[in-house]
């Protein structure tokens, strides 16, 4: 059945609020510091990696509709330990992404107290999620329109006035692949439509066949336009030092009157992206508990509290650039496992060819290993620690369960059988 244009547009609008976040509002600064103007062609490599990964998660969601996210797909396809590594990479990436989004919010909305603003956003968004708030299609459409309209104003302002001569350029083409990896966080929200949460209506394959390329392509066009605009207005050297590039580009273009609009868009986008980030991490924790890798008695409220604490700690421990790097690296490792498991899907479960999963796997590993060394080392260390902790928890639970079973059997052996009362 051929999907209608309305179905496709609605699906794309549902995914956009999960994509237009820290990457477009803050990610351009560290990217310009590494590669300068070369960040623009690097975006094409990032979009290709995101497209392949989106295809893989969509196919797996169709094959395993009752399993939550990449952790469940990898466990079903590759086994327990790869799934634990996948879950660890996902949770590390989500914690760092939460820190990046919150720090972006603080830099734009509360520039005088950015850390306090970031912490307030994490707590407030977690409370909204725990209270049951969800971004419906209508809300998502409004958020998408608001953010896109403001970004269009930024681009128009940046190209309308000749820039002040820059104090120099920074970055080299040698960092193009590393910047492509760093900007992967700008596209990582596509799972909002490719892998719906439990209770949400899955999107038909016919709709996703059009919606996924449109979502990734539209995001690529937005990032390319915004990146070109702020680079033209600020230059790569000034852009690399800017905590809020879009705001500074407007100021440089003599459009300071539009700064409040950028703050509104940053606030709206921050809440939308952080809500998706926390919800997807919550799904992974729930899957770990259901499969016995975490205590099964953990209630949703406890999991939300764990995520809130993790987000707060990430904000306090990692500056924005580091958080973006760790988020990108851990998320790329996560999609390396997800693409690897998508490779072994049966032909009947596929909408896209196996080659896209192979390409996604190769690009994910290449981009992750090309990121700045500090982000790579932090991600690998956190991934190892997380995987070990999950394995240790699962082993302790299994040992405790076995011990309880043995005690119960021993108690039954020692208890004498009840005598049947004799007749008088």
mmCIF file of C-alpha atoms in Angstrom:
data_model
loop_
_atom_site.group_PDB
_atom_site.id
_atom_site.type_symbol
_atom_site.label_atom_id
_atom_site.label_comp_id
_atom_site.label_asym_id
_atom_site.label_seq_id
_atom_site.Cartn_x
_atom_site.Cartn_y
_atom_site.Cartn_z
ATOM 1 C CA UNK A 1 0.000 0.000 0.000
ATOM 2 C CA UNK A 2 1.460 3.339 -1.068
ATOM 3 C CA UNK A 3 1.763 5.783 1.852
ATOM 4 C CA UNK A 4 0.079 9.162 1.606
ATOM 5 C CA UNK A 5 2.134 12.381 1.703
ATOM 6 C CA UNK A 6 0.432 13.266 4.985
ATOM 7 C CA UNK A 7 1.656 10.039 6.631
ATOM 8 C CA UNK A 8 5.204 10.714 5.481
ATOM 9 C CA UNK A 9 5.198 14.352 6.608
ATOM 10 C CA UNK A 10 3.701 13.427 9.987
ATOM 11 C CA UNK A 11 6.360 10.771 10.557
ATOM 12 C CA UNK A 12 9.180 13.151 9.613
ATOM 13 C CA UNK A 13 7.756 15.844 11.902
ATOM 14 C CA UNK A 14 7.654 13.318 14.736
ATOM 15 C CA UNK A 15 11.364 12.592 14.315
ATOM 16 C CA UNK A 16 12.673 16.120 13.808
ATOM 17 C CA UNK A 17 12.405 17.271 17.478
ATOM 18 C CA UNK A 18 14.676 14.373 18.467
ATOM 19 C CA UNK A 19 17.298 15.430 15.893
ATOM 20 C CA UNK A 20 17.479 19.233 16.018
ATOM 21 C CA UNK A 21 19.235 19.684 19.354
ATOM 22 C CA UNK A 22 22.763 20.074 20.672
ATOM 23 C CA UNK A 23 24.315 19.349 17.277
ATOM 24 C CA UNK A 24 22.892 22.360 15.464
ATOM 25 C CA UNK A 25 22.953 24.754 18.426
ATOM 26 C CA UNK A 26 26.368 23.903 19.897
ATOM 27 C CA UNK A 27 28.109 21.106 17.980
ATOM 28 C CA UNK A 28 29.377 23.355 15.213
ATOM 29 C CA UNK A 29 31.845 25.099 17.544
ATOM 30 C CA UNK A 30 34.039 22.091 18.494
ATOM 31 C CA UNK A 31 33.689 20.797 14.927
ATOM 32 C CA UNK A 32 35.031 24.078 13.529
ATOM 33 C CA UNK A 33 37.888 23.954 16.012
ATOM 34 C CA UNK A 34 38.981 20.623 14.551
ATOM 35 C CA UNK A 35 38.326 21.005 10.831
ATOM 36 C CA UNK A 36 37.285 24.591 10.106
ATOM 37 C CA UNK A 37 35.326 24.847 6.869
ATOM 38 C CA UNK A 38 35.927 21.142 6.247
ATOM 39 C CA UNK A 39 33.126 20.418 8.709
ATOM 40 C CA UNK A 40 30.649 21.074 5.858
ATOM 41 C CA UNK A 41 31.736 18.148 3.630
ATOM 42 C CA UNK A 42 32.176 16.074 6.794
ATOM 43 C CA UNK A 43 28.430 16.382 7.362
ATOM 44 C CA UNK A 44 27.802 14.316 4.233
ATOM 45 C CA UNK A 45 29.788 11.410 5.695
ATOM 46 C CA UNK A 46 27.859 11.740 8.951
ATOM 47 C CA UNK A 47 24.527 11.717 7.139
ATOM 48 C CA UNK A 48 25.485 8.553 5.249
ATOM 49 C CA UNK A 49 26.424 6.748 8.489
ATOM 50 C CA UNK A 50 23.173 7.878 10.106
ATOM 51 C CA UNK A 51 21.136 6.761 7.094
ATOM 52 C CA UNK A 52 22.596 3.248 7.160
ATOM 53 C CA UNK A 53 22.080 2.960 10.921
ATOM 54 C CA UNK A 54 18.494 4.177 10.599
ATOM 55 C CA UNK A 55 17.824 1.510 7.975
ATOM 56 C CA UNK A 56 19.236 -1.155 10.303
ATOM 57 C CA UNK A 57 17.172 -0.148 13.332
ATOM 58 C CA UNK A 58 14.009 0.103 11.217
ATOM 59 C CA UNK A 59 14.496 -3.420 9.858
ATOM 60 C CA UNK A 60 15.214 -4.811 13.320
ATOM 61 C CA UNK A 61 12.223 -3.055 14.844
ATOM 62 C CA UNK A 62 10.070 -4.676 12.198
ATOM 63 C CA UNK A 63 11.587 -8.127 12.857
ATOM 64 C CA UNK A 64 11.390 -7.784 16.667
ATOM 65 C CA UNK A 65 8.432 -5.495 17.384
ATOM 66 C CA UNK A 66 8.238 -6.394 21.082
ATOM 67 C CA UNK A 67 11.925 -5.780 21.854
ATOM 68 C CA UNK A 68 13.087 -2.382 23.030
ATOM 69 C CA UNK A 69 15.895 -0.881 21.004
ATOM 70 C CA UNK A 70 19.373 -1.967 19.991
ATOM 71 C CA UNK A 71 20.097 -3.878 23.217
ATOM 72 C CA UNK A 72 17.199 -6.231 22.549
ATOM 73 C CA UNK A 73 18.036 -6.633 18.862
ATOM 74 C CA UNK A 74 21.662 -7.517 19.554
ATOM 75 C CA UNK A 75 20.706 -9.950 22.333
ATOM 76 C CA UNK A 76 18.314 -11.751 19.998
ATOM 77 C CA UNK A 77 20.804 -11.883 17.126
ATOM 78 C CA UNK A 78 24.333 -11.967 18.576
ATOM 79 C CA UNK A 79 24.018 -13.153 22.179
ATOM 80 C CA UNK A 80 24.259 -11.997 25.765
ATOM 81 C CA UNK A 81 27.704 -10.380 26.026
ATOM 82 C CA UNK A 82 27.495 -8.354 22.798
ATOM 83 C CA UNK A 83 24.096 -7.162 24.034
ATOM 84 C CA UNK A 84 25.593 -6.079 27.356
ATOM 85 C CA UNK A 85 28.288 -4.135 25.530
ATOM 86 C CA UNK A 86 25.588 -2.575 23.349
ATOM 87 C CA UNK A 87 23.562 -1.557 26.398
ATOM 88 C CA UNK A 88 26.634 -0.113 28.087
ATOM 89 C CA UNK A 89 27.565 1.919 24.993
ATOM 90 C CA UNK A 90 24.012 3.180 24.673
ATOM 91 C CA UNK A 91 23.729 4.250 28.306
ATOM 92 C CA UNK A 92 27.126 5.978 28.267
ATOM 93 C CA UNK A 93 26.206 7.758 25.048
ATOM 94 C CA UNK A 94 22.851 8.839 26.416
ATOM 95 C CA UNK A 95 24.338 10.168 29.656
ATOM 96 C CA UNK A 96 26.896 12.206 27.703
ATOM 97 C CA UNK A 97 24.227 13.364 25.264
ATOM 98 C CA UNK A 98 22.057 14.492 28.170
ATOM 99 C CA UNK A 99 24.998 16.532 29.450
ATOM 100 C CA UNK A 100 25.607 18.057 26.005
ATOM 101 C CA UNK A 101 21.951 19.013 25.492
ATOM 102 C CA UNK A 102 21.650 20.424 29.005
ATOM 103 C CA UNK A 103 24.887 22.407 28.633
ATOM 104 C CA UNK A 104 23.631 23.801 25.326
ATOM 105 C CA UNK A 105 20.423 24.883 27.063
ATOM 106 C CA UNK A 106 22.394 26.582 29.833
ATOM 107 C CA UNK A 107 24.694 28.409 27.396
ATOM 108 C CA UNK A 108 21.780 29.849 25.401
ATOM 109 C CA UNK A 109 18.957 30.285 27.896
ATOM 110 C CA UNK A 110 20.822 30.976 31.160
ATOM 111 C CA UNK A 111 24.202 32.335 30.003
ATOM 112 C CA UNK A 112 24.957 33.880 33.399
ATOM 113 C CA UNK A 113 24.470 30.552 35.232
ATOM 114 C CA UNK A 114 24.874 27.871 32.532
ATOM 115 C CA UNK A 115 25.562 24.976 34.901
ATOM 116 C CA UNK A 116 22.541 25.769 37.073
ATOM 117 C CA UNK A 117 20.378 26.036 33.950
ATOM 118 C CA UNK A 118 21.691 22.715 32.669
ATOM 119 C CA UNK A 119 20.973 20.943 35.942
ATOM 120 C CA UNK A 120 17.489 22.454 36.101
ATOM 121 C CA UNK A 121 16.722 21.187 32.595
ATOM 122 C CA UNK A 122 17.807 17.622 33.448
ATOM 123 C CA UNK A 123 15.667 17.516 36.589
ATOM 124 C CA UNK A 124 12.643 19.192 34.990
ATOM 125 C CA UNK A 125 12.679 16.934 31.915
ATOM 126 C CA UNK A 126 13.062 13.826 34.069
ATOM 127 C CA UNK A 127 10.068 14.899 36.158
ATOM 128 C CA UNK A 128 8.015 15.471 32.991
ATOM 129 C CA UNK A 129 8.900 12.005 31.731
ATOM 130 C CA UNK A 130 8.114 10.366 35.064
ATOM 131 C CA UNK A 131 4.752 12.154 35.100
ATOM 132 C CA UNK A 132 3.868 10.515 31.792
ATOM 133 C CA UNK A 133 4.315 13.449 29.421
ATOM 134 C CA UNK A 134 4.891 12.404 25.818
ATOM 135 C CA UNK A 135 5.618 14.347 22.646
ATOM 136 C CA UNK A 136 2.549 13.613 20.553
ATOM 137 C CA UNK A 137 2.463 14.181 16.824
ATOM 138 C CA UNK A 138 0.801 17.579 17.252
ATOM 139 C CA UNK A 139 3.343 18.781 19.801
ATOM 140 C CA UNK A 140 6.198 17.465 17.648
ATOM 141 C CA UNK A 141 4.921 19.371 14.617
ATOM 142 C CA UNK A 142 4.775 22.611 16.602
ATOM 143 C CA UNK A 143 8.290 22.082 18.001
ATOM 144 C CA UNK A 144 9.647 21.313 14.519
ATOM 145 C CA UNK A 145 8.082 24.422 13.002
ATOM 146 C CA UNK A 146 9.344 26.695 15.787
ATOM 147 C CA UNK A 147 12.923 25.412 15.628
ATOM 148 C CA UNK A 148 13.083 25.366 11.818
ATOM 149 C CA UNK A 149 11.675 28.899 11.582
ATOM 150 C CA UNK A 150 14.268 30.271 13.992
ATOM 151 C CA UNK A 151 17.095 28.428 12.246
ATOM 152 C CA UNK A 152 15.923 29.914 8.947
ATOM 153 C CA UNK A 153 16.133 33.401 10.481
ATOM 154 C CA UNK A 154 19.679 32.687 11.682
ATOM 155 C CA UNK A 155 20.752 31.551 8.210
ATOM 156 C CA UNK A 156 19.103 34.524 6.507
ATOM 157 C CA UNK A 157 20.694 36.983 8.939
ATOM 158 C CA UNK A 158 24.124 35.400 8.578
ATOM 159 C CA UNK A 159 24.075 35.784 4.790
ATOM 160 C CA UNK A 160 22.382 39.191 4.685
ATOM 161 C CA UNK A 161 25.275 41.234 6.099
ATOM 162 C CA UNK A 162 28.913 41.089 5.101
ATOM 163 C CA UNK A 163 30.989 39.571 7.923
ATOM 164 C CA UNK A 164 33.737 41.346 9.793
ATOM 165 C CA UNK A 165 37.168 40.114 8.617
ATOM 166 C CA UNK A 166 38.068 37.060 10.678
ATOM 167 C CA UNK A 167 41.091 36.961 12.947
ATOM 168 C CA UNK A 168 42.215 33.749 11.268
ATOM 169 C CA UNK A 169 41.056 30.269 10.408
ATOM 170 C CA UNK A 170 41.454 27.040 12.293
ATOM 171 C CA UNK A 171 41.174 23.334 11.619
ATOM 172 C CA UNK A 172 42.651 21.067 8.955
ATOM 173 C CA UNK A 173 41.214 18.656 6.362
ATOM 174 C CA UNK A 174 43.000 15.844 8.208
ATOM 175 C CA UNK A 175 40.269 16.040 10.851
ATOM 176 C CA UNK A 176 37.399 15.616 8.382
ATOM 177 C CA UNK A 177 36.623 12.035 9.437
ATOM 178 C CA UNK A 178 36.921 12.897 13.124
ATOM 179 C CA UNK A 179 34.490 15.788 12.705
ATOM 180 C CA UNK A 180 32.117 13.500 10.820
ATOM 181 C CA UNK A 181 32.129 11.284 13.911
ATOM 182 C CA UNK A 182 31.679 14.214 16.287
ATOM 183 C CA UNK A 183 28.640 15.455 14.375
ATOM 184 C CA UNK A 184 26.954 12.047 14.495
ATOM 185 C CA UNK A 185 25.180 13.234 17.629
ATOM 186 C CA UNK A 186 23.336 15.681 15.393
ATOM 187 C CA UNK A 187 21.547 12.833 13.596
ATOM 188 C CA UNK A 188 21.207 10.214 16.331
ATOM 189 C CA UNK A 189 17.567 10.967 17.121
ATOM 190 C CA UNK A 190 16.247 9.004 14.126
ATOM 191 C CA UNK A 191 15.285 6.094 16.415
ATOM 192 C CA UNK A 192 12.290 8.204 17.416
ATOM 193 C CA UNK A 193 10.631 6.913 14.237
ATOM 194 C CA UNK A 194 12.647 3.783 13.400
ATOM 195 C CA UNK A 195 12.290 2.070 16.799
ATOM 196 C CA UNK A 196 9.115 3.227 18.579
ATOM 197 C CA UNK A 197 8.701 2.586 22.296
ATOM 198 C CA UNK A 198 6.293 0.003 23.631
ATOM 199 C CA UNK A 199 2.727 1.105 23.364
ATOM 200 C CA UNK A 200 3.462 3.352 20.374
ATOM 201 C CA UNK A 201 2.082 2.554 16.963
ATOM 202 C CA UNK A 202 4.941 1.339 14.699
ATOM 203 C CA UNK A 203 5.301 3.065 11.373
ATOM 204 C CA UNK A 204 4.624 0.893 8.300
ATOM 205 C CA UNK A 205 7.700 -0.044 6.212
ATOM 206 C CA UNK A 206 6.205 1.796 3.239
ATOM 207 C CA UNK A 207 6.107 5.039 5.236
ATOM 208 C CA UNK A 208 9.626 4.605 6.638
ATOM 209 C CA UNK A 209 10.975 3.899 3.157
ATOM 210 C CA UNK A 210 10.333 7.569 2.385
ATOM 211 C CA UNK A 211 10.394 9.122 5.866
ATOM 212 C CA UNK A 212 13.899 7.963 6.860
ATOM 213 C CA UNK A 213 15.737 9.418 3.820
ATOM 214 C CA UNK A 214 13.662 12.605 4.084
ATOM 215 C CA UNK A 215 14.386 13.001 7.811
ATOM 216 C CA UNK A 216 18.129 12.452 7.398
ATOM 217 C CA UNK A 217 18.257 14.520 4.206
ATOM 218 C CA UNK A 218 16.332 17.417 5.731
ATOM 219 C CA UNK A 219 18.536 17.348 8.814
ATOM 220 C CA UNK A 220 21.626 17.345 6.614
ATOM 221 C CA UNK A 221 20.319 20.346 4.655
ATOM 222 C CA UNK A 222 19.544 22.251 7.868
ATOM 223 C CA UNK A 223 22.977 21.572 9.378
ATOM 224 C CA UNK A 224 24.694 22.464 6.119
ATOM 225 C CA UNK A 225 22.838 25.779 5.830
ATOM 226 C CA UNK A 226 23.317 26.745 9.483
ATOM 227 C CA UNK A 227 26.956 25.654 9.438
ATOM 228 C CA UNK A 228 27.691 27.669 6.304
ATOM 229 C CA UNK A 229 25.918 30.705 7.752
ATOM 230 C CA UNK A 230 27.704 30.822 11.093
ATOM 231 C CA UNK A 231 31.058 30.006 9.488
ATOM 232 C CA UNK A 232 30.607 32.888 7.063
ATOM 233 C CA UNK A 233 29.594 35.326 9.784
ATOM 234 C CA UNK A 234 32.061 34.304 12.516
ATOM 235 C CA UNK A 235 34.872 32.494 10.747
ATOM 236 C CA UNK A 236 36.134 29.178 12.008
ATOM 237 C CA UNK A 237 38.432 30.660 14.672
ATOM 238 C CA UNK A 238 35.699 32.722 16.363
ATOM 239 C CA UNK A 239 33.172 29.938 15.906
ATOM 240 C CA UNK A 240 35.465 27.441 17.639
ATOM 241 C CA UNK A 241 35.549 29.637 20.758
ATOM 242 C CA UNK A 242 31.822 30.377 20.881
ATOM 243 C CA UNK A 243 29.713 28.723 23.622
ATOM 244 C CA UNK A 244 26.529 29.730 21.745
ATOM 245 C CA UNK A 245 27.356 29.999 18.017
ATOM 246 C CA UNK A 246 23.888 30.893 16.738
ATOM 247 C CA UNK A 247 23.503 33.719 19.248
ATOM 248 C CA UNK A 248 26.958 35.100 18.478
ATOM 249 C CA UNK A 249 26.319 34.883 14.730
ATOM 250 C CA UNK A 250 23.195 37.018 15.132
ATOM 251 C CA UNK A 251 25.076 39.564 17.216
ATOM 252 C CA UNK A 252 27.849 39.721 14.616
ATOM 253 C CA UNK A 253 25.238 40.176 11.868
ATOM 254 C CA UNK A 254 23.688 43.133 13.721
ATOM 255 C CA UNK A 255 20.542 41.106 14.448
ATOM 256 C CA UNK A 256 20.643 41.103 18.232
ATOM 257 C CA UNK A 257 16.873 41.641 18.320
ATOM 258 C CA UNK A 258 16.463 38.020 17.194
ATOM 259 C CA UNK A 259 18.497 36.577 20.082
ATOM 260 C CA UNK A 260 15.398 35.980 22.288
ATOM 261 C CA UNK A 261 13.922 33.868 19.487
ATOM 262 C CA UNK A 262 17.064 31.744 19.398
ATOM 263 C CA UNK A 263 16.810 31.309 23.163
ATOM 264 C CA UNK A 264 13.213 30.132 22.820
ATOM 265 C CA UNK A 265 14.174 27.674 20.074
ATOM 266 C CA UNK A 266 17.125 26.391 22.130
ATOM 267 C CA UNK A 267 14.842 25.866 25.129
ATOM 268 C CA UNK A 268 12.186 24.042 23.101
ATOM 269 C CA UNK A 269 14.733 21.912 21.278
ATOM 270 C CA UNK A 270 16.577 21.142 24.523
ATOM 271 C CA UNK A 271 13.466 19.808 26.239
ATOM 272 C CA UNK A 272 12.422 17.766 23.186
ATOM 273 C CA UNK A 273 15.821 16.149 22.619
ATOM 274 C CA UNK A 274 16.514 15.510 26.299
ATOM 275 C CA UNK A 275 13.096 13.901 26.689
ATOM 276 C CA UNK A 276 13.930 11.491 23.868
ATOM 277 C CA UNK A 277 17.406 10.820 25.268
ATOM 278 C CA UNK A 278 16.104 9.938 28.737
ATOM 279 C CA UNK A 279 13.221 7.875 27.349
ATOM 280 C CA UNK A 280 15.509 5.780 25.150
ATOM 281 C CA UNK A 281 17.930 5.200 28.048
ATOM 282 C CA UNK A 282 14.984 4.211 30.243
ATOM 283 C CA UNK A 283 13.973 1.647 27.626
ATOM 284 C CA UNK A 284 17.438 0.096 27.668
ATOM 285 C CA UNK A 285 17.472 -0.116 31.469
ATOM 286 C CA UNK A 286 14.024 -1.718 31.392
ATOM 287 C CA UNK A 287 15.242 -4.289 28.877
ATOM 288 C CA UNK A 288 18.255 -5.112 31.061
ATOM 289 C CA UNK A 289 15.978 -5.649 34.063
ATOM 290 C CA UNK A 290 13.537 -7.810 32.118
ATOM 291 C CA UNK A 291 16.333 -10.044 30.829
ATOM 292 C CA UNK A 292 17.888 -10.484 34.267
ATOM 293 C CA UNK A 293 20.979 -8.341 33.722
ATOM 294 C CA UNK A 294 19.704 -5.901 36.357
ATOM 295 C CA UNK A 295 17.515 -6.505 39.429
ATOM 296 C CA UNK A 296 14.002 -7.262 38.178
ATOM 297 C CA UNK A 297 12.351 -5.437 41.086
ATOM 298 C CA UNK A 298 13.556 -2.030 39.948
ATOM 299 C CA UNK A 299 10.488 0.138 39.433
ATOM 300 C CA UNK A 300 10.181 2.732 36.646
ATOM 301 C CA UNK A 301 10.507 5.538 39.184
ATOM 302 C CA UNK A 302 13.814 4.126 40.420
ATOM 303 C CA UNK A 303 15.118 3.867 36.847
ATOM 304 C CA UNK A 304 14.114 7.478 36.197
ATOM 305 C CA UNK A 305 15.978 8.532 39.330
ATOM 306 C CA UNK A 306 19.079 6.636 38.177
ATOM 307 C CA UNK A 307 18.951 8.405 34.813
ATOM 308 C CA UNK A 308 18.501 11.798 36.463
ATOM 309 C CA UNK A 309 21.507 11.241 38.720
ATOM 310 C CA UNK A 310 23.588 10.062 35.749
ATOM 311 C CA UNK A 311 22.624 13.155 33.759
ATOM 312 C CA UNK A 312 23.443 15.478 36.659
ATOM 313 C CA UNK A 313 26.845 13.849 37.187
ATOM 314 C CA UNK A 314 27.611 14.048 33.468
ATOM 315 C CA UNK A 315 26.789 17.773 33.444
ATOM 316 C CA UNK A 316 29.072 18.383 36.422
ATOM 317 C CA UNK A 317 31.965 16.248 35.147
ATOM 318 C CA UNK A 318 32.046 16.964 31.411
ATOM 319 C CA UNK A 319 32.210 20.293 29.590
ATOM 320 C CA UNK A 320 30.146 20.641 26.439
ATOM 321 C CA UNK A 321 32.845 19.706 23.919
ATOM 322 C CA UNK A 322 33.877 16.620 25.895
ATOM 323 C CA UNK A 323 30.256 15.571 26.367
ATOM 324 C CA UNK A 324 29.628 15.825 22.621
ATOM 325 C CA UNK A 325 32.717 13.751 21.865
ATOM 326 C CA UNK A 326 31.855 11.008 24.363
ATOM 327 C CA UNK A 327 28.220 10.991 23.243
ATOM 328 C CA UNK A 328 29.267 10.589 19.610
ATOM 329 C CA UNK A 329 31.867 7.901 20.322
ATOM 330 C CA UNK A 330 29.670 5.750 22.576
ATOM 331 C CA UNK A 331 26.680 6.124 20.253
ATOM 332 C CA UNK A 332 28.775 5.080 17.258
ATOM 333 C CA UNK A 333 29.904 1.967 19.150
ATOM 334 C CA UNK A 334 26.247 1.291 19.904
ATOM 335 C CA UNK A 335 25.350 1.485 16.220
ATOM 336 C CA UNK A 336 28.347 -0.642 15.285
ATOM 337 C CA UNK A 337 26.766 -3.483 17.283
ATOM 338 C CA UNK A 338 23.303 -2.666 15.975
ATOM 339 C CA UNK A 339 24.466 -2.727 12.351
ATOM 340 C CA UNK A 340 26.387 -5.951 13.011
ATOM 341 C CA UNK A 341 23.250 -7.644 14.278
ATOM 342 C CA UNK A 342 21.207 -6.245 11.374
ATOM 343 C CA UNK A 343 23.554 -8.002 8.951
ATOM 344 C CA UNK A 344 22.255 -11.434 9.985
ATOM 345 C CA UNK A 345 18.551 -10.664 9.555
ATOM 346 C CA UNK A 346 16.686 -12.967 7.209
ATOM 347 C CA UNK A 347 15.825 -11.631 3.774
ATOM 348 C CA UNK A 348 12.110 -11.643 4.611
ATOM 349 C CA UNK A 349 12.769 -9.221 7.486
ATOM 350 C CA UNK A 350 14.574 -6.707 5.315
ATOM 351 C CA UNK A 351 13.348 -3.564 3.629
ATOM 352 C CA UNK A 352 16.847 -2.424 2.669
ATOM 353 C CA UNK A 353 19.747 -4.569 1.391
ATOM 354 C CA UNK A 354 22.301 -6.119 3.736
ATOM 355 C CA UNK A 355 25.001 -3.895 2.231
ATOM 356 C CA UNK A 356 23.576 -0.873 4.047
ATOM 357 C CA UNK A 357 24.126 -2.624 7.402
ATOM 358 C CA UNK A 358 27.673 -3.573 6.362
ATOM 359 C CA UNK A 359 28.400 0.018 5.343
ATOM 360 C CA UNK A 360 26.846 1.309 8.559
ATOM 361 C CA UNK A 361 29.025 -1.052 10.601
ATOM 362 C CA UNK A 362 32.203 0.027 8.836
ATOM 363 C CA UNK A 363 31.409 3.740 9.055
ATOM 364 C CA UNK A 364 30.442 3.511 12.732
ATOM 365 C CA UNK A 365 33.765 1.914 13.667
ATOM 366 C CA UNK A 366 35.786 4.259 11.444
ATOM 367 C CA UNK A 367 34.135 7.417 12.762
ATOM 368 C CA UNK A 368 34.321 6.306 16.399
ATOM 369 C CA UNK A 369 38.031 5.499 16.146
ATOM 370 C CA UNK A 370 38.718 8.873 14.450
ATOM 371 C CA UNK A 371 37.305 10.991 17.273
ATOM 372 C CA UNK A 372 39.605 13.025 19.558
ATOM 373 C CA UNK A 373 41.670 10.769 21.819
ATOM 374 C CA UNK A 374 40.213 11.992 25.159
ATOM 375 C CA UNK A 375 36.658 11.235 24.043
ATOM 376 C CA UNK A 376 37.733 7.856 22.681
ATOM 377 C CA UNK A 377 39.544 6.862 25.884
ATOM 378 C CA UNK A 378 36.687 7.985 28.133
ATOM 379 C CA UNK A 379 34.163 6.094 26.010
ATOM 380 C CA UNK A 380 36.183 2.871 25.925
ATOM 381 C CA UNK A 381 36.828 3.003 29.674
ATOM 382 C CA UNK A 382 33.163 3.699 30.439
ATOM 383 C CA UNK A 383 32.026 0.988 28.034
ATOM 384 C CA UNK A 384 34.322 -1.567 29.683
ATOM 385 C CA UNK A 385 33.274 -0.555 33.177
ATOM 386 C CA UNK A 386 29.595 -0.606 32.269
ATOM 387 C CA UNK A 387 29.791 -3.998 30.586
ATOM 388 C CA UNK A 388 31.673 -5.457 33.537
ATOM 389 C CA UNK A 389 29.179 -4.021 36.010
ATOM 390 C CA UNK A 390 26.221 -5.419 34.070
ATOM 391 C CA UNK A 391 27.886 -8.829 33.850
ATOM 392 C CA UNK A 392 28.749 -8.799 37.557
ATOM 393 C CA UNK A 393 25.193 -7.847 38.504
ATOM 394 C CA UNK A 394 23.791 -10.630 36.329
ATOM 395 C CA UNK A 395 26.208 -13.169 37.840
ATOM 396 C CA UNK A 396 25.335 -12.142 41.395
ATOM 397 C CA UNK A 397 21.630 -12.405 40.629
ATOM 398 C CA UNK A 398 22.095 -15.853 39.084
ATOM 399 C CA UNK A 399 24.174 -17.030 42.071
ATOM 400 C CA UNK A 400 21.627 -15.678 44.541
ATOM 401 C CA UNK A 401 18.780 -17.326 42.654
ATOM 402 C CA UNK A 402 20.640 -20.643 42.558
ATOM 403 C CA UNK A 403 21.394 -20.411 46.282
ATOM 404 C CA UNK A 404 17.754 -19.761 47.079
ATOM 405 C CA UNK A 405 16.696 -22.700 44.924
ATOM 406 C CA UNK A 406 19.145 -25.036 46.698
ATOM 407 C CA UNK A 407 17.952 -23.884 50.118
ATOM 408 C CA UNK A 408 14.340 -24.411 49.125
ATOM 409 C CA UNK A 409 15.063 -27.931 47.854
ATOM 410 C CA UNK A 410 17.037 -28.775 50.990
ATOM 411 C CA UNK A 411 14.202 -27.494 53.154
ATOM 412 C CA UNK A 412 11.731 -29.656 51.279
ATOM 413 C CA UNK A 413 13.941 -32.718 51.739
ATOM 414 C CA UNK A 414 14.203 -32.158 55.493
ATOM 415 C CA UNK A 415 10.498 -31.536 56.038
ATOM 416 C CA UNK A 416 8.753 -34.876 56.866
ATOM 417 C CA UNK A 417 5.654 -35.666 54.828
ATOM 418 C CA UNK A 418 2.349 -34.851 56.469
ATOM 419 C CA UNK A 419 0.578 -37.895 57.926
ATOM 420 C CA UNK A 420 -2.919 -38.740 56.824
ATOM 421 C CA UNK A 421 -5.232 -38.943 59.858
ATOM 422 C CA UNK A 422 -6.296 -42.530 60.556
ATOM 423 C CA UNK A 423 -9.893 -43.646 60.950
ATOM 424 C CA UNK A 424 -11.222 -44.067 64.454
#
